[in-house]
Amino acid sequence: MEPKSLKKQRIPTVCLTCKSQKLRCDRIHPQCSRCKRNGRECSYDYGLSGPPTVSNQVDTPASNASPGFSIPPISPNFISNIMTDESSTEDREVKIDTNGLDEKLEMWDINKQFLSHGYHTYVDLPYATHSIAQHDPYLRLFCPSVHGTTLTDLQSRLEYIKASNNNDKGHINSGLLKTVNEISPLMFIEDAVVKWVAKTTDNVNNQLPWEYFNTIFTIEDRMHPSLVSTIKKLITEIELLLPQKNKINKLLKHFYQNIYPFYPLIEIPLFESDIRKILIDDGVSLSYTVLIFQENIRERLESLTLFLIIICLTLRDPNLNFQETILDTDESGEVAKKLLLLSQKILSLLNGFKYTTENILCCSLYLLISEILNPGNAEEHISHNSILTLKCLTDMAYTLGLHEEPSQFIRYFDREKPSQPFFMYRRKLWIGLQSLRLEIITADGGCRDSDFEYLETFINNTKSSIPSFIEQFNSSTLTDRKIFVLHDNEYQFHMLMNKVMVNCGPQCKNLNLYNIFQAIERLKEFTFRKFPLSKLLSDNDNKQLVEVEWRGACFNFSSIEKTVILRINLIFFSSLMNIFYMLSQYFEKKCCQKLEKYQTYYHQFVLQSFDAYLELTSLVKKFLDNEYRSVIMRYHEYCLNKSVAFIVIKIQSIQLGLILRICYKYSILRNKDTSNKYMFLERSNMTESIMFRNLQQISVQIKKQIYGIINSTLSKYGDTYFGCYQVMLMGRYVHYIVENEQLVKLTNDYWRKASETNEIPSKILDMMKLKWGLGPLDINIVLYYTTNPLALTGFNNTLLDLMKDALEQANVYDNLTVIPRNPEFSSNEQEVLQQLLQSNFELFSGVIGDSLGSLPTI
């Protein structure tokens, strides 16, 4: 009898990448068209066969004699060709010879990175949100219109209140009163304004007193009596605020399990040894006694400060009490705020930039992390002061020599403390610092060649057989080894990202498309290999690793790995989106001069940016909708939430740039059609009819995406993440005026008032000019982009067809909530806003005064 034949395994019909993101897949083997178009790793292997292949979007040129790069074609039938597989790979690619663009790319204008706003003056990072808005002419003219309208509305209300109090309504500027009873941005952000008042008052009440800065006394074993008295007072306050011993144990365990894996700056055995010296358990009291006045007072204060900052960082986790109530949410927030203030006082007294130590750097880094992750932080994006702080701490790391392999410093072997844990501590500080720099500085183009050299020095000096630092962790615990395998990959990613940003940033003296694409290709291939999104498809390993000596902390490495994968992909796609968007802005302007020469480049970069935008929005939307909850623990979201909140705002900037172009293209075409309707009655313009239809169809999709990201963000975070919350409220206003076809009218009305009337106060116009770079005297620039067909000459049907195809493939916004056409504003809500302005008249007058614009706005 013949043996029964084995049942043939069915070939999966949806690739892993599309399935993990719930995207439409055309199921072409061995590589679907979506993955091929985006250069993504594509595999139908659900554990049945060998490793998947990688398709490169950018081909290495065959020879230096004919440099070039391959890009997706820009013909309207490109997608259909792939879907039906009617052409070969070569037929589906368009080869652009870089020799055809024999000119220097002059993308950057330092004037557009300059920002003067209130008390702030600085040059922003190249790919920061404000810089992108400045280089995009449509964002540049829209943002001051919304910002200026908000502040004009505010001033009109304040003047009305002032005049009412003085019984002098006759002297109010009638132009200002026009906005009082109209729907304006201020009405949409009313709730954010209320919370902003509370936070502003709170910040005033919690400032550090002057005596904690630049003290003439030195903290040492023998101190000046006045300094001893100050420190004793601080210690007493700390002891009163510290949670009970059992709660401190739970807080440290929570930190080790859920925060340390993503910010591993400390050597935990060393840290535990140090805090045992200062936290005294008398066996009777429920709380610890803090012991400082012994030998090595500075070291004890450094350890105490680090301990306090770690406790504060943990207390601010919104998910802290998810399974077990450690500290009431309101109480934990208040304790964290007070303890953090006390730790800052001690850190100021320690004068770390004079007395540089590893502990001082660690305290400062965790303090920065605490402020960045703080849900109550009102920043809408990474602020210049966070960037400046990180740059200063980077210089401190250079001063400490952390970029060098610590085992080279043989004099450390003579120390009383064991050298290996100390060496490990130094390595972790450098690696953790670079992880912060990746997200805060490098991802927005703030890096230089010298930064890469420092990154490379640390790798090269390990004397490892491979360019990696992981061999230095062979003597660590299994937990640390597994954590730093992930950070080793992230470090390599950082080096590649640095190269990309240097090649396409303002510091590059000779911007070259070929070099940019080659650097991006290397980064892309590494990212898809080491951080594959297919791993987010399912959770295959729920095993936990327990570290008994780390207060019994349990580590779910499956969730940790997937959190890192998502974080790196968010950085990757947001950076690509910004790079291609800036390139598209450059070639959009060039198309106005020579359409035939530059249109191909313009269309290419618009599509590249659009693809990255859709990929990024898909990832973010799924995270906000909790679709990754099965693979990423809720506790691990704390270290992702702020990154996602910042990226949401970047996504909204791109959405706004797209919708502005669609609306103004439609407006220009409609006005053109009206003016010419008597000249061409004998034949209809089919091209423009098709364009009207395309613009309308794309507009519908983009509006849904704008609403979708706002709705998901507010559903996920509410007002917990305040900086993001206020931007989402302003986003609702933007969506409202787009949905009601008022975007063009309101923007044009603002600039008409600014240039032709005195309805907008001159001080508001002056400040808008300083922040956004446009004022009443620049009306010719505004009119060019709002009325001249040449401004959007490359934004044509060819491009719109391809954008439609991309939207059809990115089928991620089908089930959105129905949006009411007009939001309802009750008179009661307006009374609340008016009462708020009356009771805080001086505060809001200050907003209109020297600190103009600190009010929540776009």
JSON list of C-alpha atoms in Angstrom, two decimals, residues 65-232:
[
{"chain": "A", "resi": 65, "resn": "ALA", "atom": "CA", "xyz": [30.32, 57.01, -15.06]},
{"chain": "A", "resi": 66, "resn": "SER", "atom": "CA", "xyz": [26.54, 57.00, -15.04]},
{"chain": "A", "resi": 67, "resn": "PRO", "atom": "CA", "xyz": [25.42, 57.84, -11.53]},
{"chain": "A", "resi": 68, "resn": "GLY", "atom": "CA", "xyz": [21.71, 57.57, -10.91]},
{"chain": "A", "resi": 69, "resn": "PHE", "atom": "CA", "xyz": [19.02, 56.11, -8.77]},
{"chain": "A", "resi": 70, "resn": "SER", "atom": "CA", "xyz": [15.83, 54.26, -9.51]},
{"chain": "A", "resi": 71, "resn": "ILE", "atom": "CA", "xyz": [12.53, 55.54, -8.26]},
{"chain": "A", "resi": 72, "resn": "PRO", "atom": "CA", "xyz": [8.91, 54.49, -8.59]},
{"chain": "A", "resi": 73, "resn": "PRO", "atom": "CA", "xyz": [7.49, 55.64, -11.92]},
{"chain": "A", "resi": 74, "resn": "ILE", "atom": "CA", "xyz": [5.28, 58.65, -12.07]},
{"chain": "A", "resi": 75, "resn": "SER", "atom": "CA", "xyz": [2.83, 57.59, -14.77]},
{"chain": "A", "resi": 76, "resn": "PRO", "atom": "CA", "xyz": [-0.85, 57.23, -13.90]},
{"chain": "A", "resi": 77, "resn": "ASN", "atom": "CA", "xyz": [-0.94, 53.55, -14.89]},
{"chain": "A", "resi": 78, "resn": "PHE", "atom": "CA", "xyz": [1.99, 52.58, -12.66]},
{"chain": "A", "resi": 79, "resn": "ILE", "atom": "CA", "xyz": [-0.12, 51.01, -9.92]},
{"chain": "A", "resi": 80, "resn": "SER", "atom": "CA", "xyz": [-2.33, 49.09, -12.33]},
{"chain": "A", "resi": 81, "resn": "ASN", "atom": "CA", "xyz": [0.73, 47.69, -14.10]},
{"chain": "A", "resi": 82, "resn": "ILE", "atom": "CA", "xyz": [2.01, 46.30, -10.84]},
{"chain": "A", "resi": 83, "resn": "MET", "atom": "CA", "xyz": [-1.38, 45.01, -9.73]},
{"chain": "A", "resi": 84, "resn": "THR", "atom": "CA", "xyz": [-1.76, 43.02, -12.94]},
{"chain": "A", "resi": 85, "resn": "ASP", "atom": "CA", "xyz": [1.95, 42.19, -13.11]},
{"chain": "A", "resi": 86, "resn": "GLU", "atom": "CA", "xyz": [1.92, 43.05, -16.80]},
{"chain": "A", "resi": 87, "resn": "SER", "atom": "CA", "xyz": [5.44, 44.42, -16.86]},
{"chain": "A", "resi": 88, "resn": "SER", "atom": "CA", "xyz": [8.81, 43.35, -15.63]},
{"chain": "A", "resi": 89, "resn": "THR", "atom": "CA", "xyz": [10.65, 45.02, -12.79]},
{"chain": "A", "resi": 90, "resn": "GLU", "atom": "CA", "xyz": [12.69, 47.03, -15.24]},
{"chain": "A", "resi": 91, "resn": "ASP", "atom": "CA", "xyz": [9.54, 48.31, -16.95]},
{"chain": "A", "resi": 92, "resn": "ARG", "atom": "CA", "xyz": [8.10, 49.44, -13.64]},
{"chain": "A", "resi": 93, "resn": "GLU", "atom": "CA", "xyz": [11.08, 51.63, -12.78]},
{"chain": "A", "resi": 94, "resn": "VAL", "atom": "CA", "xyz": [12.06, 55.03, -14.07]},
{"chain": "A", "resi": 95, "resn": "LYS", "atom": "CA", "xyz": [15.76, 55.75, -14.13]},
{"chain": "A", "resi": 96, "resn": "ILE", "atom": "CA", "xyz": [16.71, 59.32, -13.35]},
{"chain": "A", "resi": 97, "resn": "ASP", "atom": "CA", "xyz": [20.25, 60.28, -14.18]},
{"chain": "A", "resi": 98, "resn": "THR", "atom": "CA", "xyz": [21.65, 62.63, -11.56]},
{"chain": "A", "resi": 99, "resn": "ASN", "atom": "CA", "xyz": [23.83, 64.14, -14.25]},
{"chain": "A", "resi": 100, "resn": "GLY", "atom": "CA", "xyz": [20.59, 65.59, -15.61]},
{"chain": "A", "resi": 101, "resn": "LEU", "atom": "CA", "xyz": [20.45, 67.78, -12.50]},
{"chain": "A", "resi": 102, "resn": "ASP", "atom": "CA", "xyz": [23.80, 69.48, -12.86]},
{"chain": "A", "resi": 103, "resn": "GLU", "atom": "CA", "xyz": [23.31, 72.05, -10.13]},
{"chain": "A", "resi": 104, "resn": "LYS", "atom": "CA", "xyz": [23.77, 72.51, -6.43]},
{"chain": "A", "resi": 105, "resn": "LEU", "atom": "CA", "xyz": [20.70, 71.88, -4.28]},
{"chain": "A", "resi": 106, "resn": "GLU", "atom": "CA", "xyz": [20.08, 75.05, -2.31]},
{"chain": "A", "resi": 107, "resn": "MET", "atom": "CA", "xyz": [17.36, 73.76, -0.01]},
{"chain": "A", "resi": 108, "resn": "TRP", "atom": "CA", "xyz": [18.16, 75.66, 3.14]},
{"chain": "A", "resi": 109, "resn": "ASP", "atom": "CA", "xyz": [17.50, 79.23, 4.17]},
{"chain": "A", "resi": 110, "resn": "ILE", "atom": "CA", "xyz": [18.83, 80.00, 7.65]},
{"chain": "A", "resi": 111, "resn": "ASN", "atom": "CA", "xyz": [16.37, 82.88, 7.90]},
{"chain": "A", "resi": 112, "resn": "LYS", "atom": "CA", "xyz": [13.53, 80.35, 7.86]},
{"chain": "A", "resi": 113, "resn": "GLN", "atom": "CA", "xyz": [15.04, 78.42, 10.78]},
{"chain": "A", "resi": 114, "resn": "PHE", "atom": "CA", "xyz": [15.30, 81.58, 12.87]},
{"chain": "A", "resi": 115, "resn": "LEU", "atom": "CA", "xyz": [12.63, 82.07, 15.51]},
{"chain": "A", "resi": 116, "resn": "SER", "atom": "CA", "xyz": [11.97, 85.03, 17.78]},
{"chain": "A", "resi": 117, "resn": "HIS", "atom": "CA", "xyz": [8.88, 84.58, 19.88]},
{"chain": "A", "resi": 118, "resn": "GLY", "atom": "CA", "xyz": [8.13, 86.19, 23.22]},
{"chain": "A", "resi": 119, "resn": "TYR", "atom": "CA", "xyz": [11.30, 85.79, 25.28]},
{"chain": "A", "resi": 120, "resn": "HIS", "atom": "CA", "xyz": [12.73, 83.10, 22.98]},
{"chain": "A", "resi": 121, "resn": "THR", "atom": "CA", "xyz": [15.22, 83.62, 20.18]},
{"chain": "A", "resi": 122, "resn": "TYR", "atom": "CA", "xyz": [16.95, 80.68, 18.52]},
{"chain": "A", "resi": 123, "resn": "VAL", "atom": "CA", "xyz": [17.71, 78.89, 15.26]},
{"chain": "A", "resi": 124, "resn": "ASP", "atom": "CA", "xyz": [15.57, 75.76, 15.07]},
{"chain": "A", "resi": 125, "resn": "LEU", "atom": "CA", "xyz": [16.72, 72.33, 13.89]},
{"chain": "A", "resi": 126, "resn": "PRO", "atom": "CA", "xyz": [16.43, 71.79, 10.10]},
{"chain": "A", "resi": 127, "resn": "TYR", "atom": "CA", "xyz": [13.61, 69.22, 10.24]},
{"chain": "A", "resi": 128, "resn": "ALA", "atom": "CA", "xyz": [11.82, 70.54, 13.32]},
{"chain": "A", "resi": 129, "resn": "THR", "atom": "CA", "xyz": [8.11, 71.25, 12.97]},
{"chain": "A", "resi": 130, "resn": "HIS", "atom": "CA", "xyz": [8.57, 75.03, 12.87]},
{"chain": "A", "resi": 131, "resn": "SER", "atom": "CA", "xyz": [11.36, 74.82, 10.27]},
{"chain": "A", "resi": 132, "resn": "ILE", "atom": "CA", "xyz": [9.20, 72.70, 7.99]},
{"chain": "A", "resi": 133, "resn": "ALA", "atom": "CA", "xyz": [6.35, 75.19, 8.37]},
{"chain": "A", "resi": 134, "resn": "GLN", "atom": "CA", "xyz": [8.73, 78.02, 7.47]},
{"chain": "A", "resi": 135, "resn": "HIS", "atom": "CA", "xyz": [10.05, 76.32, 4.33]},
{"chain": "A", "resi": 136, "resn": "ASP", "atom": "CA", "xyz": [6.53, 75.41, 3.18]},
{"chain": "A", "resi": 137, "resn": "PRO", "atom": "CA", "xyz": [5.07, 78.65, 1.75]},
{"chain": "A", "resi": 138, "resn": "TYR", "atom": "CA", "xyz": [1.47, 77.53, 2.36]},
{"chain": "A", "resi": 139, "resn": "LEU", "atom": "CA", "xyz": [2.02, 76.60, 5.99]},
{"chain": "A", "resi": 140, "resn": "ARG", "atom": "CA", "xyz": [3.98, 79.80, 6.35]},
{"chain": "A", "resi": 141, "resn": "LEU", "atom": "CA", "xyz": [1.06, 81.98, 5.29]},
{"chain": "A", "resi": 142, "resn": "PHE", "atom": "CA", "xyz": [-1.62, 79.92, 7.06]},
{"chain": "A", "resi": 143, "resn": "CYS", "atom": "CA", "xyz": [-0.05, 79.60, 10.54]},
{"chain": "A", "resi": 144, "resn": "PRO", "atom": "CA", "xyz": [0.23, 83.35, 11.24]},
{"chain": "A", "resi": 145, "resn": "SER", "atom": "CA", "xyz": [-3.34, 83.82, 10.04]},
{"chain": "A", "resi": 146, "resn": "VAL", "atom": "CA", "xyz": [-4.64, 81.39, 12.67]},
{"chain": "A", "resi": 147, "resn": "HIS", "atom": "CA", "xyz": [-2.21, 82.55, 15.33]},
{"chain": "A", "resi": 148, "resn": "GLY", "atom": "CA", "xyz": [-2.88, 86.22, 14.67]},
{"chain": "A", "resi": 149, "resn": "THR", "atom": "CA", "xyz": [-6.64, 85.70, 14.54]},
{"chain": "A", "resi": 150, "resn": "THR", "atom": "CA", "xyz": [-6.56, 83.95, 17.92]},
{"chain": "A", "resi": 151, "resn": "LEU", "atom": "CA", "xyz": [-4.62, 86.75, 19.58]},
{"chain": "A", "resi": 152, "resn": "THR", "atom": "CA", "xyz": [-6.72, 89.44, 17.91]},
{"chain": "A", "resi": 153, "resn": "ASP", "atom": "CA", "xyz": [-9.84, 87.76, 19.25]},
{"chain": "A", "resi": 154, "resn": "LEU", "atom": "CA", "xyz": [-8.24, 87.59, 22.69]},
{"chain": "A", "resi": 155, "resn": "GLN", "atom": "CA", "xyz": [-7.31, 91.27, 22.63]},
{"chain": "A", "resi": 156, "resn": "SER", "atom": "CA", "xyz": [-10.77, 92.31, 21.49]},
{"chain": "A", "resi": 157, "resn": "ARG", "atom": "CA", "xyz": [-12.32, 90.44, 24.40]},
{"chain": "A", "resi": 158, "resn": "LEU", "atom": "CA", "xyz": [-9.87, 91.94, 26.88]},
{"chain": "A", "resi": 159, "resn": "GLU", "atom": "CA", "xyz": [-10.50, 95.46, 25.59]},
{"chain": "A", "resi": 160, "resn": "TYR", "atom": "CA", "xyz": [-14.23, 94.82, 25.82]},
{"chain": "A", "resi": 161, "resn": "ILE", "atom": "CA", "xyz": [-13.81, 93.74, 29.46]},
{"chain": "A", "resi": 162, "resn": "LYS", "atom": "CA", "xyz": [-11.62, 96.73, 30.25]},
{"chain": "A", "resi": 163, "resn": "ALA", "atom": "CA", "xyz": [-14.03, 99.15, 28.59]},
{"chain": "A", "resi": 164, "resn": "SER", "atom": "CA", "xyz": [-16.99, 97.55, 30.38]},
{"chain": "A", "resi": 165, "resn": "ASN", "atom": "CA", "xyz": [-15.27, 98.03, 33.72]},
{"chain": "A", "resi": 166, "resn": "ASN", "atom": "CA", "xyz": [-14.58, 101.68, 32.84]},
{"chain": "A", "resi": 167, "resn": "ASN", "atom": "CA", "xyz": [-18.02, 102.25, 31.27]},
{"chain": "A", "resi": 168, "resn": "ASP", "atom": "CA", "xyz": [-16.21, 103.41, 28.13]},
{"chain": "A", "resi": 169, "resn": "LYS", "atom": "CA", "xyz": [-17.46, 101.13, 25.36]},
{"chain": "A", "resi": 170, "resn": "GLY", "atom": "CA", "xyz": [-17.49, 103.96, 22.87]},
{"chain": "A", "resi": 171, "resn": "HIS", "atom": "CA", "xyz": [-13.70, 103.97, 22.61]},
{"chain": "A", "resi": 172, "resn": "ILE", "atom": "CA", "xyz": [-13.36, 100.32, 21.60]},
{"chain": "A", "resi": 173, "resn": "ASN", "atom": "CA", "xyz": [-12.06, 99.69, 18.10]},
{"chain": "A", "resi": 174, "resn": "SER", "atom": "CA", "xyz": [-15.12, 98.44, 16.21]},
{"chain": "A", "resi": 175, "resn": "GLY", "atom": "CA", "xyz": [-12.89, 96.26, 14.05]},
{"chain": "A", "resi": 176, "resn": "LEU", "atom": "CA", "xyz": [-11.74, 94.33, 17.10]},
{"chain": "A", "resi": 177, "resn": "LEU", "atom": "CA", "xyz": [-15.29, 93.69, 18.25]},
{"chain": "A", "resi": 178, "resn": "LYS", "atom": "CA", "xyz": [-16.14, 91.91, 15.00]},
{"chain": "A", "resi": 179, "resn": "THR", "atom": "CA", "xyz": [-14.54, 88.69, 16.21]},
{"chain": "A", "resi": 180, "resn": "VAL", "atom": "CA", "xyz": [-16.27, 88.55, 19.58]},
{"chain": "A", "resi": 181, "resn": "ASN", "atom": "CA", "xyz": [-19.46, 86.86, 18.39]},
{"chain": "A", "resi": 182, "resn": "GLU", "atom": "CA", "xyz": [-17.89, 84.85, 15.56]},
{"chain": "A", "resi": 183, "resn": "ILE", "atom": "CA", "xyz": [-16.53, 81.32, 15.64]},
{"chain": "A", "resi": 184, "resn": "SER", "atom": "CA", "xyz": [-12.80, 81.76, 16.06]},
{"chain": "A", "resi": 185, "resn": "PRO", "atom": "CA", "xyz": [-9.85, 79.53, 17.04]},
{"chain": "A", "resi": 186, "resn": "LEU", "atom": "CA", "xyz": [-10.09, 80.81, 20.61]},
{"chain": "A", "resi": 187, "resn": "MET", "atom": "CA", "xyz": [-13.49, 79.17, 21.01]},
{"chain": "A", "resi": 188, "resn": "PHE", "atom": "CA", "xyz": [-12.08, 75.77, 20.03]},
{"chain": "A", "resi": 189, "resn": "ILE", "atom": "CA", "xyz": [-9.21, 75.90, 22.51]},
{"chain": "A", "resi": 190, "resn": "GLU", "atom": "CA", "xyz": [-11.24, 77.25, 25.43]},
{"chain": "A", "resi": 191, "resn": "ASP", "atom": "CA", "xyz": [-10.60, 74.18, 27.61]},
{"chain": "A", "resi": 192, "resn": "ALA", "atom": "CA", "xyz": [-6.87, 74.34, 26.88]},
{"chain": "A", "resi": 193, "resn": "VAL", "atom": "CA", "xyz": [-6.89, 78.02, 27.88]},
{"chain": "A", "resi": 194, "resn": "VAL", "atom": "CA", "xyz": [-8.47, 77.16, 31.24]},
{"chain": "A", "resi": 195, "resn": "LYS", "atom": "CA", "xyz": [-5.81, 74.53, 31.93]},
{"chain": "A", "resi": 196, "resn": "TRP", "atom": "CA", "xyz": [-3.07, 76.83, 30.64]},
{"chain": "A", "resi": 197, "resn": "VAL", "atom": "CA", "xyz": [-4.02, 79.44, 33.25]},
{"chain": "A", "resi": 198, "resn": "ALA", "atom": "CA", "xyz": [-3.74, 76.85, 36.04]},
{"chain": "A", "resi": 199, "resn": "LYS", "atom": "CA", "xyz": [-0.37, 75.60, 34.79]},
{"chain": "A", "resi": 200, "resn": "THR", "atom": "CA", "xyz": [1.01, 79.12, 34.38]},
{"chain": "A", "resi": 201, "resn": "THR", "atom": "CA", "xyz": [0.05, 79.99, 37.94]},
{"chain": "A", "resi": 202, "resn": "ASP", "atom": "CA", "xyz": [1.54, 76.70, 39.16]},
{"chain": "A", "resi": 203, "resn": "ASN", "atom": "CA", "xyz": [4.84, 77.39, 37.38]},
{"chain": "A", "resi": 204, "resn": "VAL", "atom": "CA", "xyz": [5.10, 80.80, 39.04]},
{"chain": "A", "resi": 205, "resn": "ASN", "atom": "CA", "xyz": [4.57, 79.25, 42.46]},
{"chain": "A", "resi": 206, "resn": "ASN", "atom": "CA", "xyz": [7.16, 76.50, 41.95]},
{"chain": "A", "resi": 207, "resn": "GLN", "atom": "CA", "xyz": [10.20, 78.41, 40.71]},
{"chain": "A", "resi": 208, "resn": "LEU", "atom": "CA", "xyz": [13.58, 77.68, 42.26]},
{"chain": "A", "resi": 209, "resn": "PRO", "atom": "CA", "xyz": [14.66, 80.45, 44.67]},
{"chain": "A", "resi": 210, "resn": "TRP", "atom": "CA", "xyz": [17.75, 82.41, 43.68]},
{"chain": "A", "resi": 211, "resn": "GLU", "atom": "CA", "xyz": [19.90, 81.21, 46.58]},
{"chain": "A", "resi": 212, "resn": "TYR", "atom": "CA", "xyz": [20.15, 77.73, 45.04]},
{"chain": "A", "resi": 213, "resn": "PHE", "atom": "CA", "xyz": [22.11, 79.01, 42.05]},
{"chain": "A", "resi": 214, "resn": "ASN", "atom": "CA", "xyz": [25.79, 79.85, 41.83]},
{"chain": "A", "resi": 215, "resn": "THR", "atom": "CA", "xyz": [26.39, 79.40, 45.53]},
{"chain": "A", "resi": 216, "resn": "ILE", "atom": "CA", "xyz": [29.78, 80.61, 46.75]},
{"chain": "A", "resi": 217, "resn": "PHE", "atom": "CA", "xyz": [29.94, 77.65, 49.13]},
{"chain": "A", "resi": 218, "resn": "THR", "atom": "CA", "xyz": [31.07, 74.13, 48.24]},
{"chain": "A", "resi": 219, "resn": "ILE", "atom": "CA", "xyz": [29.28, 70.95, 49.28]},
{"chain": "A", "resi": 220, "resn": "GLU", "atom": "CA", "xyz": [31.89, 68.77, 50.95]},
{"chain": "A", "resi": 221, "resn": "ASP", "atom": "CA", "xyz": [32.49, 67.00, 54.25]},
{"chain": "A", "resi": 222, "resn": "ARG", "atom": "CA", "xyz": [33.31, 70.33, 55.94]},
{"chain": "A", "resi": 223, "resn": "MET", "atom": "CA", "xyz": [30.76, 72.91, 54.82]},
{"chain": "A", "resi": 224, "resn": "HIS", "atom": "CA", "xyz": [29.84, 76.45, 55.71]},
{"chain": "A", "resi": 225, "resn": "PRO", "atom": "CA", "xyz": [27.20, 76.46, 58.50]},
{"chain": "A", "resi": 226, "resn": "SER", "atom": "CA", "xyz": [24.64, 78.27, 56.33]},
{"chain": "A", "resi": 227, "resn": "LEU", "atom": "CA", "xyz": [24.93, 75.58, 53.65]},
{"chain": "A", "resi": 228, "resn": "VAL", "atom": "CA", "xyz": [24.63, 72.82, 56.26]},
{"chain": "A", "resi": 229, "resn": "SER", "atom": "CA", "xyz": [21.44, 74.47, 57.52]},
{"chain": "A", "resi": 230, "resn": "THR", "atom": "CA", "xyz": [20.03, 74.67, 53.99]},
{"chain": "A", "resi": 231, "resn": "ILE", "atom": "CA", "xyz": [20.72, 71.00, 53.28]},
{"chain": "A", "resi": 232, "resn": "LYS", "atom": "CA", "xyz": [19.24, 69.87, 56.62]}
]
